[in-house]
Short mmCIF file of C-alpha atoms and ligand atoms in Angstrom, two decimals:
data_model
loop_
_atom_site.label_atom_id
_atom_site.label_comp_id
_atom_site.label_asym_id
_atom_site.label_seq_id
_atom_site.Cartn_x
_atom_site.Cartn_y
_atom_site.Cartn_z
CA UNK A 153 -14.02 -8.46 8.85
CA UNK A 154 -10.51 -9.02 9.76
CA UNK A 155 -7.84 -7.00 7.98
CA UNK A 156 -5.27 -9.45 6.37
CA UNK A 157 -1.73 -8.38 7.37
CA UNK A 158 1.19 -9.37 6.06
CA UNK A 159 3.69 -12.27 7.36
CA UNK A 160 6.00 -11.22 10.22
CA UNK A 161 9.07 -9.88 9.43
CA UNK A 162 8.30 -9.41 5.67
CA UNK A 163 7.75 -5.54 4.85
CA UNK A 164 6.13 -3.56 2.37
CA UNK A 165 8.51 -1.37 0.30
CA UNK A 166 6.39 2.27 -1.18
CA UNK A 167 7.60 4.73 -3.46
CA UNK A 168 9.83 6.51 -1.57
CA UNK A 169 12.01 3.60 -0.27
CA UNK A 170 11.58 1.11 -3.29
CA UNK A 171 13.80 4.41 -5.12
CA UNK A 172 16.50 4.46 -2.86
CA UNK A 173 16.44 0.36 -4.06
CA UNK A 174 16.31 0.98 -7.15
CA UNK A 175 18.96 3.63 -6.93
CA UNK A 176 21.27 0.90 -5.36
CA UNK A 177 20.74 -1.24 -7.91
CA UNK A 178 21.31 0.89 -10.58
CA UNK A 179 24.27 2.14 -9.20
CA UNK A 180 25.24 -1.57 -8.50
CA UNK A 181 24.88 -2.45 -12.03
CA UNK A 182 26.83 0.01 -13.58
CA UNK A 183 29.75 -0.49 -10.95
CA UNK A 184 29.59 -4.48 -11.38
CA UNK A 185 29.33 -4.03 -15.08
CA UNK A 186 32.47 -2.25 -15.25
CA UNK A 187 34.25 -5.05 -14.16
CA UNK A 188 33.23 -7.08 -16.10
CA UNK A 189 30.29 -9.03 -14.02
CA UNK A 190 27.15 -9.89 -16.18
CA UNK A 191 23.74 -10.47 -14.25
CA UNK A 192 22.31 -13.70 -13.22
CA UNK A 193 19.06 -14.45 -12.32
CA UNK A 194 17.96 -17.70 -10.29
CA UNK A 195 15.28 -18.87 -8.49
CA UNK A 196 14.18 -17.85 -5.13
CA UNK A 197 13.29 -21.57 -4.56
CA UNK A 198 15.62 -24.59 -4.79
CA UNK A 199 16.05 -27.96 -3.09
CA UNK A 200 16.48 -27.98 0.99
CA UNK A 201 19.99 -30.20 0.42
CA UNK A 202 21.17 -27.59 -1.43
CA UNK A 203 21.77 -25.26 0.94
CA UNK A 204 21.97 -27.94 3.68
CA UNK A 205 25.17 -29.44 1.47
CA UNK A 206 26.88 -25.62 1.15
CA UNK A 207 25.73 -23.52 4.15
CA UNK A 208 26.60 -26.27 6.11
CA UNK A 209 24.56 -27.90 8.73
CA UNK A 210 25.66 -26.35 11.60
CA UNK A 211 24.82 -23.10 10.60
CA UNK A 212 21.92 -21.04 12.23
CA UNK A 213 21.23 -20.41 8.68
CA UNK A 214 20.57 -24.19 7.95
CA UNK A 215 19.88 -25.60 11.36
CA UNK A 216 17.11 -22.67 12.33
CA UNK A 217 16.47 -20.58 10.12
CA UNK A 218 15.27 -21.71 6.37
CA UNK A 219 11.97 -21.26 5.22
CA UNK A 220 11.97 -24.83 4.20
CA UNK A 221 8.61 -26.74 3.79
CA UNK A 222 7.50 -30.18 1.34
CA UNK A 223 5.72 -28.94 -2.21
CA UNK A 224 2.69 -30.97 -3.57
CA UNK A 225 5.01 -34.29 -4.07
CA UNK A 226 6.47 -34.05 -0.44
CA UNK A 227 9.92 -33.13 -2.07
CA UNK A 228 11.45 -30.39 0.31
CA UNK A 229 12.06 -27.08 -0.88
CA UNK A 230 13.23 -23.88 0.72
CA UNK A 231 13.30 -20.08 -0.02
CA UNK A 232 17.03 -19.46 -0.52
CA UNK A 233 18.42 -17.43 2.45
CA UNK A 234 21.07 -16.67 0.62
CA UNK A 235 22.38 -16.35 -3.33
CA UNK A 236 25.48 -18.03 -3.37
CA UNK A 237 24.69 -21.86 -3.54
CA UNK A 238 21.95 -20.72 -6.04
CA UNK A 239 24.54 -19.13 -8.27
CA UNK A 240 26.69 -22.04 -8.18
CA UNK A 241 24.50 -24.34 -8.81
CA UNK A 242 23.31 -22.58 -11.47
CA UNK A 243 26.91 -22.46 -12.72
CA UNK A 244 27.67 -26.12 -12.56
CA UNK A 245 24.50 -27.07 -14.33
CA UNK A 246 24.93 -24.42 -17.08
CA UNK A 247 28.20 -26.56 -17.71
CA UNK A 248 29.67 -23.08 -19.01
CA UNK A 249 33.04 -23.59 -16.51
CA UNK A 250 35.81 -24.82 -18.64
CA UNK A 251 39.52 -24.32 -17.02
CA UNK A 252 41.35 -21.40 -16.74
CA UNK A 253 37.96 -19.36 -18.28
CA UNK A 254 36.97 -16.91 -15.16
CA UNK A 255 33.36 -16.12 -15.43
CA UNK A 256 31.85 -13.37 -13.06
CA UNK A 257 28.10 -13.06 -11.91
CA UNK A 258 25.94 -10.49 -10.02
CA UNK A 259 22.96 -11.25 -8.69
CA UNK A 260 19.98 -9.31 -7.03
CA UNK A 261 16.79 -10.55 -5.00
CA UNK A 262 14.72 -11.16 -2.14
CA UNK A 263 16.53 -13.96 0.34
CA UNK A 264 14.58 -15.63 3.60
CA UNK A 265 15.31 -16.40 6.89
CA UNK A 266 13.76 -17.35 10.00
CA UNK A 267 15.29 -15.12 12.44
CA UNK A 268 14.13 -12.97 15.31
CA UNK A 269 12.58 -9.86 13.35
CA UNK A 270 14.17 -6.56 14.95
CA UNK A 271 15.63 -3.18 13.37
CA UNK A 272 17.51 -4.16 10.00
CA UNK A 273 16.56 -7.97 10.60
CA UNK A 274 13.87 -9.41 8.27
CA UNK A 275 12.75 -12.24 7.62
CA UNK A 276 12.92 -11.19 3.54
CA UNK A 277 15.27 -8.88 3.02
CA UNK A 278 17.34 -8.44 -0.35
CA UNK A 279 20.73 -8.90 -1.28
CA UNK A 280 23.32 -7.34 -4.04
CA UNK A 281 25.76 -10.16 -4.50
CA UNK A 282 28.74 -10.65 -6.54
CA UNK A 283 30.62 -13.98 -7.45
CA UNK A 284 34.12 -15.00 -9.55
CA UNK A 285 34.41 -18.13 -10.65
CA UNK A 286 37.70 -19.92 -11.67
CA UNK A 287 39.96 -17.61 -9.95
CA UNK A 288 42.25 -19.12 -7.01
CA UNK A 289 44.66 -15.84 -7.24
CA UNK A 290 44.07 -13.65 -4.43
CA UNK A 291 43.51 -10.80 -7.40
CA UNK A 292 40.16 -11.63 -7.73
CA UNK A 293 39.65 -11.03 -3.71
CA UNK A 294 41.14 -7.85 -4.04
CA UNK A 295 39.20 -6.86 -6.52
CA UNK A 296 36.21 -7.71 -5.55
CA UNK A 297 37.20 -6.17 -2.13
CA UNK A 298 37.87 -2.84 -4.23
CA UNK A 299 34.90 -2.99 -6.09
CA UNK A 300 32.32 -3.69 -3.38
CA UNK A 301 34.54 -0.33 -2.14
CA UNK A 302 34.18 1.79 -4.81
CA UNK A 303 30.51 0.92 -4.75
CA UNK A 304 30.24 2.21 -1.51
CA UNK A 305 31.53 5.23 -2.18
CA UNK A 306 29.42 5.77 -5.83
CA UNK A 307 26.45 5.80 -3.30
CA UNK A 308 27.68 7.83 -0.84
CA UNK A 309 28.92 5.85 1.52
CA UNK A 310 32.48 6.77 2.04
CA UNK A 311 33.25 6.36 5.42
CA UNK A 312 32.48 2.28 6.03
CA UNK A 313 35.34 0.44 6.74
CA UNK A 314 36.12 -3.81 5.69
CA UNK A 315 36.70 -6.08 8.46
CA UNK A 316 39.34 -8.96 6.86
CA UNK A 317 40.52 -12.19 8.05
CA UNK A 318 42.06 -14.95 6.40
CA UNK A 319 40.45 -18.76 7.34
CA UNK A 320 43.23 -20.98 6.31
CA UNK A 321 42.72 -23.71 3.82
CA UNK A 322 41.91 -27.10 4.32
CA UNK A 323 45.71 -27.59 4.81
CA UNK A 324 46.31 -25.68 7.81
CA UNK A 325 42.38 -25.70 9.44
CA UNK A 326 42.52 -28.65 10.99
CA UNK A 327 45.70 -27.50 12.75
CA UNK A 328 44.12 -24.40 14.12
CA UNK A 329 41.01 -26.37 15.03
CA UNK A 330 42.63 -28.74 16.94
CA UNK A 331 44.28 -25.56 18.93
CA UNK A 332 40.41 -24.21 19.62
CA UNK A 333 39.45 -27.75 20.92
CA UNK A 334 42.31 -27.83 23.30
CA UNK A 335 41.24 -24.12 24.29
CA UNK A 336 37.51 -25.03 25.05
CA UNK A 337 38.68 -27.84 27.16
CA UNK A 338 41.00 -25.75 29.05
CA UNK A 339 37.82 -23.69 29.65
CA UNK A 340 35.50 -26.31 31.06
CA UNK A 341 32.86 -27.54 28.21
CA UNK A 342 30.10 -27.50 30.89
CA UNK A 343 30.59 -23.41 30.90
CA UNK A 344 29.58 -23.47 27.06
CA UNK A 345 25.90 -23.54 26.08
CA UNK A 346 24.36 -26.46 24.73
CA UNK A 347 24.52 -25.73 20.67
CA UNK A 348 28.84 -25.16 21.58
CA UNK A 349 29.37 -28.19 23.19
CA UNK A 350 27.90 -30.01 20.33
CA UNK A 351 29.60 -27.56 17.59
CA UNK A 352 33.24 -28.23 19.48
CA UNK A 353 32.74 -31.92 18.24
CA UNK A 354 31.02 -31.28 14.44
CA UNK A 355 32.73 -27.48 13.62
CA UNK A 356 35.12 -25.87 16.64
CA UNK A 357 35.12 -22.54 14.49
CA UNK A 358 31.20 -22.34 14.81
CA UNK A 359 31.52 -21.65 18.76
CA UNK A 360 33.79 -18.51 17.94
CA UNK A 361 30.53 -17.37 16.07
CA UNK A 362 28.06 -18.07 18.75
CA UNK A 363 25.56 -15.06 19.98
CA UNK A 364 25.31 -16.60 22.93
CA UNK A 365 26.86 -13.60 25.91
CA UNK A 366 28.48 -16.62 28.12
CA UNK A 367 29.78 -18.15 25.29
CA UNK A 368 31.23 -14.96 24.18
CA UNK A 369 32.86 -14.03 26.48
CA UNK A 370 34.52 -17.89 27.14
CA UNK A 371 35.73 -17.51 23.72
CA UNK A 372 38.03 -14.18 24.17
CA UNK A 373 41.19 -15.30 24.55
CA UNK A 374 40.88 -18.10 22.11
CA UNK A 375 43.76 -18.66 19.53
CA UNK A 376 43.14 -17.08 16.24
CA UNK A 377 43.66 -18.88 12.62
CA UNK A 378 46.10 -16.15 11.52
CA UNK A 379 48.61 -17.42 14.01
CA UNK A 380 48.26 -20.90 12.48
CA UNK A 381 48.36 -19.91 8.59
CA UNK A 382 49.82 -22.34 6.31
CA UNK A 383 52.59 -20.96 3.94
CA UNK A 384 50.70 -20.77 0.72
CA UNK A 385 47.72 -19.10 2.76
CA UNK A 386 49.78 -16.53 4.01
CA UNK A 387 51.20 -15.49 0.94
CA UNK A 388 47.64 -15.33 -0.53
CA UNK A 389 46.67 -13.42 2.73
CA UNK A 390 49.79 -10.76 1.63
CA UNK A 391 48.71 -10.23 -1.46
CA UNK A 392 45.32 -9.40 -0.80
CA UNK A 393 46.79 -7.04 1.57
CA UNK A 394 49.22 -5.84 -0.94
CA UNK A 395 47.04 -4.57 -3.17
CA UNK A 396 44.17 -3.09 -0.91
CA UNK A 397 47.32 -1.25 0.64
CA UNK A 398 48.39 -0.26 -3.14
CA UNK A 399 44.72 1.26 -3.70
CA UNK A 400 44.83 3.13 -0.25
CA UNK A 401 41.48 1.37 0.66
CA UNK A 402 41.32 1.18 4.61
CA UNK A 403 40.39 -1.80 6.21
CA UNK A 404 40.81 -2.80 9.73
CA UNK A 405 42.13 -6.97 10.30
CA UNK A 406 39.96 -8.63 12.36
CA UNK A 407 41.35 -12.32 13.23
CA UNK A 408 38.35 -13.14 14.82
CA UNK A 409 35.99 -12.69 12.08
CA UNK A 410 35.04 -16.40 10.79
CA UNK A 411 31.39 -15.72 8.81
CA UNK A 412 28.31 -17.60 9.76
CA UNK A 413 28.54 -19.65 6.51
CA UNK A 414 30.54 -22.92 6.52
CA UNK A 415 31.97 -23.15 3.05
CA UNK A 416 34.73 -20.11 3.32
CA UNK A 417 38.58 -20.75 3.06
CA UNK A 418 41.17 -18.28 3.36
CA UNK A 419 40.24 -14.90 2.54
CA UNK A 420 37.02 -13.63 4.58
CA UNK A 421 35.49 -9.80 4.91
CA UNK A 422 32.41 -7.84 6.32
CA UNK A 423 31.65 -4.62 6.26
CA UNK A 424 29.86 -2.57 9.55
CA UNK A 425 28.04 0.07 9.87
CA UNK A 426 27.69 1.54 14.05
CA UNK A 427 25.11 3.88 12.91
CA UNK A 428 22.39 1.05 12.08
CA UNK A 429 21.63 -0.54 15.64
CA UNK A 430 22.83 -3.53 16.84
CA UNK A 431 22.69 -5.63 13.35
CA UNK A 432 25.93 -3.62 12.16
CA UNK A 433 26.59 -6.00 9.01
CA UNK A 434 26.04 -4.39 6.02
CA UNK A 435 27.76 -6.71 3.50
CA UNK A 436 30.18 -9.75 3.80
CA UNK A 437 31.97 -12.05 1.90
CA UNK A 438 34.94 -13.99 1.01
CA UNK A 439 36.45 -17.30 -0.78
CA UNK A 440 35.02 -20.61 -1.14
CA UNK A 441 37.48 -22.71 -3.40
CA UNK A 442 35.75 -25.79 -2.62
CA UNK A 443 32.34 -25.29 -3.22
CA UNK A 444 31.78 -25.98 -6.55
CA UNK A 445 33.58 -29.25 -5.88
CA UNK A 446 31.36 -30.29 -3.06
CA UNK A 447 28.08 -29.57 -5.28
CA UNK A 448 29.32 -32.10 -7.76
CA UNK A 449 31.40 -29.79 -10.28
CA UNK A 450 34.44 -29.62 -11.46
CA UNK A 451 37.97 -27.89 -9.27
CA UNK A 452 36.80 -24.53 -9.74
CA UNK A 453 38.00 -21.73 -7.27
CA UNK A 454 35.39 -18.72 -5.91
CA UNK A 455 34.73 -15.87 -4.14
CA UNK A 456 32.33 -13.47 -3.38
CA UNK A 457 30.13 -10.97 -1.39
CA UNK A 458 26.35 -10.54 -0.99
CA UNK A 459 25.26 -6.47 0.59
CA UNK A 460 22.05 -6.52 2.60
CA UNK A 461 20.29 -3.71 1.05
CA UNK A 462 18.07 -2.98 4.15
CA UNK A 463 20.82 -2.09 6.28
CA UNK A 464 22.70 0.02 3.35
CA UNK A 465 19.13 2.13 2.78
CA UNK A 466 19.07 2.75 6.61
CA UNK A 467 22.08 4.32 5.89
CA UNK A 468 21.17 6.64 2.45
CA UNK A 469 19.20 9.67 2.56
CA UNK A 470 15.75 10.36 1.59
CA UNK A 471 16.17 10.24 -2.51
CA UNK A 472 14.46 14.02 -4.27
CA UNK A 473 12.01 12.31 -6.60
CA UNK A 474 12.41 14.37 -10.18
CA UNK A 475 10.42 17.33 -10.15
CA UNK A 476 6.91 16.54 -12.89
CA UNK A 477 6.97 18.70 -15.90
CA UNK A 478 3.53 19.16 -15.60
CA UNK A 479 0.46 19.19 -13.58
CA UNK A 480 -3.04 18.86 -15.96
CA UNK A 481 -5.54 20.11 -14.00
CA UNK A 482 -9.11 19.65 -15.33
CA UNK A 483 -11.71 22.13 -13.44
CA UNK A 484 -14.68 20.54 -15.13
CA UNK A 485 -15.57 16.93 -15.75
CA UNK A 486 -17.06 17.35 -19.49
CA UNK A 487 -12.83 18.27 -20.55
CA UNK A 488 -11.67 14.84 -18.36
CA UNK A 489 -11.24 12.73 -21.44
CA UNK A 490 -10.08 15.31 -23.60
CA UNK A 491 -7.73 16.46 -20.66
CA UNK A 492 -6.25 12.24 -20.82
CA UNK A 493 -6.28 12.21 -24.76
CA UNK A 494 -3.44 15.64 -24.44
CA UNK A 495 -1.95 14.05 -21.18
CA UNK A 496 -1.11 11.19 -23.23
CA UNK A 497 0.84 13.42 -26.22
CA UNK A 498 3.01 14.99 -23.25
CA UNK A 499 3.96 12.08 -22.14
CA UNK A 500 4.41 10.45 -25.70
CA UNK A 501 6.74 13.38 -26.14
CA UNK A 502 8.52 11.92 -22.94
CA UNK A 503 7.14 14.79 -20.27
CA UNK A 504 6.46 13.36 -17.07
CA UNK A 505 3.52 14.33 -15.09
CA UNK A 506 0.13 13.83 -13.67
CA UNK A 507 -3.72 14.55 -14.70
CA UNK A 508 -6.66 14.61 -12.76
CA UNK A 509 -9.74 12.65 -12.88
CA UNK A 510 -12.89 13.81 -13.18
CA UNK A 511 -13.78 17.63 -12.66
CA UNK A 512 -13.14 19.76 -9.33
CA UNK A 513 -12.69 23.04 -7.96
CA UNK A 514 -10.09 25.36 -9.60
CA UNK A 515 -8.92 26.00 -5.55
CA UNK A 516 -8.15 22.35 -4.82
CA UNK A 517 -6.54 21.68 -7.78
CA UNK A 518 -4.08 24.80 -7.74
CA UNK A 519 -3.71 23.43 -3.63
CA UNK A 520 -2.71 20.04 -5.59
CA UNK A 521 -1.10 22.04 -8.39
CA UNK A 522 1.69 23.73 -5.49
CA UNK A 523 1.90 20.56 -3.81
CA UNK A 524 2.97 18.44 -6.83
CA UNK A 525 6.30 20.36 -7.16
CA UNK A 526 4.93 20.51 -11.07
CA UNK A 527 7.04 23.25 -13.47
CA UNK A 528 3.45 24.15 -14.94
CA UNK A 529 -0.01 23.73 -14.28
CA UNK A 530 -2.20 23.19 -17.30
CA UNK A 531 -5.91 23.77 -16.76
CA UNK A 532 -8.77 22.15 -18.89
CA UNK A 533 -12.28 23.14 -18.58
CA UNK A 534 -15.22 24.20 -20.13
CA UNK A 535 -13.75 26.97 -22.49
CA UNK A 536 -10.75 24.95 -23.20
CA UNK A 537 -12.47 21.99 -24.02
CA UNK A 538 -14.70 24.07 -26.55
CA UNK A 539 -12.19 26.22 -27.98
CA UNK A 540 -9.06 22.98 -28.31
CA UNK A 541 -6.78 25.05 -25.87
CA UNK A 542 -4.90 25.01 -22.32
CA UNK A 543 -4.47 27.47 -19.79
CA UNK A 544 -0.67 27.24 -19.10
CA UNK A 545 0.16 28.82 -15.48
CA UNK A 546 3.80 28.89 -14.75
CA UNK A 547 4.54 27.69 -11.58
CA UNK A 548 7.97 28.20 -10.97
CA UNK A 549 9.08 31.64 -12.62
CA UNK A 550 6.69 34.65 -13.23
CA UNK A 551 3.46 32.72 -12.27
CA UNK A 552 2.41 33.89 -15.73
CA UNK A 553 -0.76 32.33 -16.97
CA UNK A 554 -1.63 32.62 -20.90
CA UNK A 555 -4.36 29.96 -22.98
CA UNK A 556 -3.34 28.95 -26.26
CA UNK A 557 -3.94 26.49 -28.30
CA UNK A 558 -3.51 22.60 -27.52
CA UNK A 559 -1.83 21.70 -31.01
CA UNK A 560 0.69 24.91 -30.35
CA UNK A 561 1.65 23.97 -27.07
CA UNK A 562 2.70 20.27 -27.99
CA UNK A 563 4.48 21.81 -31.22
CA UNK A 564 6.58 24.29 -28.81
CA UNK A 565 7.41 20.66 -26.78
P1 HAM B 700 25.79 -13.12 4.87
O1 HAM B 700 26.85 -12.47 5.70
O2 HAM B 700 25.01 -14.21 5.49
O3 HAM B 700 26.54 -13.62 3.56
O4 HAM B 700 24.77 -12.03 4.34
C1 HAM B 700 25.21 -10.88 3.65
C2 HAM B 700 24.49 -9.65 4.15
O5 HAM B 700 23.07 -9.84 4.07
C3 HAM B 700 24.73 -9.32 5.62
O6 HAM B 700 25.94 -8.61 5.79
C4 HAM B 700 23.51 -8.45 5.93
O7 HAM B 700 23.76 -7.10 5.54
C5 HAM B 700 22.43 -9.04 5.07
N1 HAM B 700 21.52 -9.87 5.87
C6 HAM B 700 21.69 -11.14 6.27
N2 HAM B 700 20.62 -11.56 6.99
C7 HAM B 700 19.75 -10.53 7.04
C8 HAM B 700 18.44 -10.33 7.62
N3 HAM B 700 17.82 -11.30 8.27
N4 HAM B 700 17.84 -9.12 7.47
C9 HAM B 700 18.46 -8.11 6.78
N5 HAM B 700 19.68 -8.25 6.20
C10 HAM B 700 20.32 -9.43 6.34
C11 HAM B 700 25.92 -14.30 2.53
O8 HAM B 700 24.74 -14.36 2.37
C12 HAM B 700 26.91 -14.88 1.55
N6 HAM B 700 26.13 -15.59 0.51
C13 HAM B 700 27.78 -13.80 0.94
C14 HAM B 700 28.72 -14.32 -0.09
C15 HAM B 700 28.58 -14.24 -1.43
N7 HAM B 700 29.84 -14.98 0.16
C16 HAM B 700 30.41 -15.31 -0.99
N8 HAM B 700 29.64 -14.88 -1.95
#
């Protein structure tokens, strides 16, 4: 019969790489919790005008890429591709925001998307994300900047640098669009491919984001928003910079860097990794003032960043697994339940190791014994079982092998 595989682009996680997730979300956890973020938990499916009203439709996220299909009713529903409009519209329900209160949320989970599968591109992959609420002081950038930093560097990972921009507000956008229009025109809209020539008319910034080589290159010379900041943004912009500067975190400004998510204003970030292939993104983020607003709640500032967990665990070394206390051994079937009943004291007095099923020979288990990395080997068989001991073999000093008794050895515990 046919094997059943799994869905392309979703992978399996074992042992050995679910730690190194688990050890990023630990780590993650205690960071966040530090300052001051508590942990939210939504759902991994929400309404399709959701994301279509905060992503923005002329996204690749939105426009080709949601796992988006109708549910029993015909009411469309999609598997989030990202956390953000979750959160918030978590947020806004919850009716917790009153103003001036700052609230601050972290969030991990699996997200979807519909892209081209390829190395650290999935179609679920998982995301660490971090959001302020209420907060329209370019503080709570920076220190979300530094705290996504420090992070980093709990992990390991000292040597990424942040890509930052600033996007302008609604104030001084349109300006700066109007200055891209003019530029695509002066390039010949025919040159663009087809999804630009729309975007130039429904979202300018979108073409400076296109993947598209022709269109990349058409787009080099293009005017950037920093030259067309409004006053208030570029003061906000400073002070971002200020601070980062203050806490000797590098980061490198990138004035092209616009995000592939329509709801950012003002300040923007990602950080890359060039050791991970071509999908060099490891995290990215940045401020969304209006948001909230759009999804029908109150004038509430944001900001935030999500970290794709994939492409950080590409870049963290195989984790050393904790070395067992113990490796039970049972040489002869008639001590297996016996051998469980005293597995299950160690373990009760918080040892960690493994027991054997069933009987075998006293050569393959010492093989499995070795291989286990175990600090003892504990052998049950027929004598044992008859005379309530253990043959305790020390595996990692003297090799020393004595039998005592089963109540003496969990009293010396
Ligand atoms: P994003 O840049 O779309 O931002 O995604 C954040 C990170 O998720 C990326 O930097 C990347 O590491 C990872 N990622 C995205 N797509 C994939 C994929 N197909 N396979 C593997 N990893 C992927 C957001 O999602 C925003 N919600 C971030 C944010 C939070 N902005 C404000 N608050």
């Amino acid at each position: 019969m046919a094997k059943i595989q799994k869905i392309k682009g979703f992978v399996d996680l074992f042992p050995e790489e679910a730690a190194k997730f688990t050890f990023m979300e630990k780590s993650a956890r205690e960071t966040f919790e530090r300052y001051g973020f508590g942990e939210l938990r939504t759902p991994v499916l929400e309404k399709t005008e959701l994301f279509q009203k905060s992503i923005g439709e002329d996204t690749d996220v939105v426009g080709k890429e949601m796992f988006t299909f109708p549910d029993r009713k015909d009411r469309s529903l999609t598997m989030r591709p990202e956390a953000t409009a979750g959160v918030v519209r978590a947020f806004i329900e919850s009716k917790t925001h009153q103003p001036g209160k700052i609230s601050k949320y972290f969030t991990f989970g699996p997200m979807f998307r519909y892209e081209r599968p390829q190395k650290g591109r999935q179609r679920q992959f998982h995301q660490i994300n971090a959001e302020i609420f209420g907060a329209p002081e370019a503080q709570a950038d920076a220190e979300l900047i530094l705290m996504l930093k420090t992070f980093l560097n709990t992990i390991g990972l000292t040597k990424l640098t942040i890509e930052l921009n600033s996007l302008g507000c609604h104030e001084c956008r349109p300006t700066y669009k109007q200055a891209l229009v003019d530029y695509y025109k002066s390039k010949d809209k025919e040159n663009f491919c087809e999804d630009c020539r729309r975007r130039m008319e429904t979202n300018p910034l979108r073409v400076l984001d296109c993947k598209v080589p022709a269109c990349k290159e058409l787009v080099v010379d293009a005017p950037v928003i920093t030259d067309h900041l409004c006053d208030d943004c570029e003061v906000h912009f400073a002070d971002v910079k200020s601070i980062l500067d203050g806490a000797g975190l590098g980061y490198e400004l990138n004035p092209r860097l616009v995000r592939g998510l329509d709801y950012y204003v003002r300040t923007c970030f990602e950080v890359a990794s060039y050791d991970i292939g071509s999908q060099t993104a490891v995290a990215g983020g940045g401020r969304y003032d209006g948001l909230i607003k759009n999804l029908g709640g109150g004038d509430c500032a944001a900001t935030g960043f999500a970290i794709g967990m994939e492409r950080l665990a590409m870049l963290l070394d195989k984790l050393e697994a904790d070395t067992p206390d113990f490796y039970l051994a049972v040489v002869d079937g008639a001590a297996s339940n016996q051998a469980m009943l005293f597995a299950q004291q160690l373990r009760d007095k918080g040892l960690k190791g493994d027991v054997t099923y069933g009987g075998g020979s006293m050569k393959s288990r010492m093989r499995a014994a070795n291989k286990s990395g175990a600090k003892v080997c504990l052998i049950m068989g027929g004598d044992e079982l008859a005379n309530q001991t253990v043959t305790v073999k020390d595996m990692v000093g003297d090799e020393e092998q004595k039998t005592i008794s089963q109540a003496d050895y969990l009293a010396g515990i």
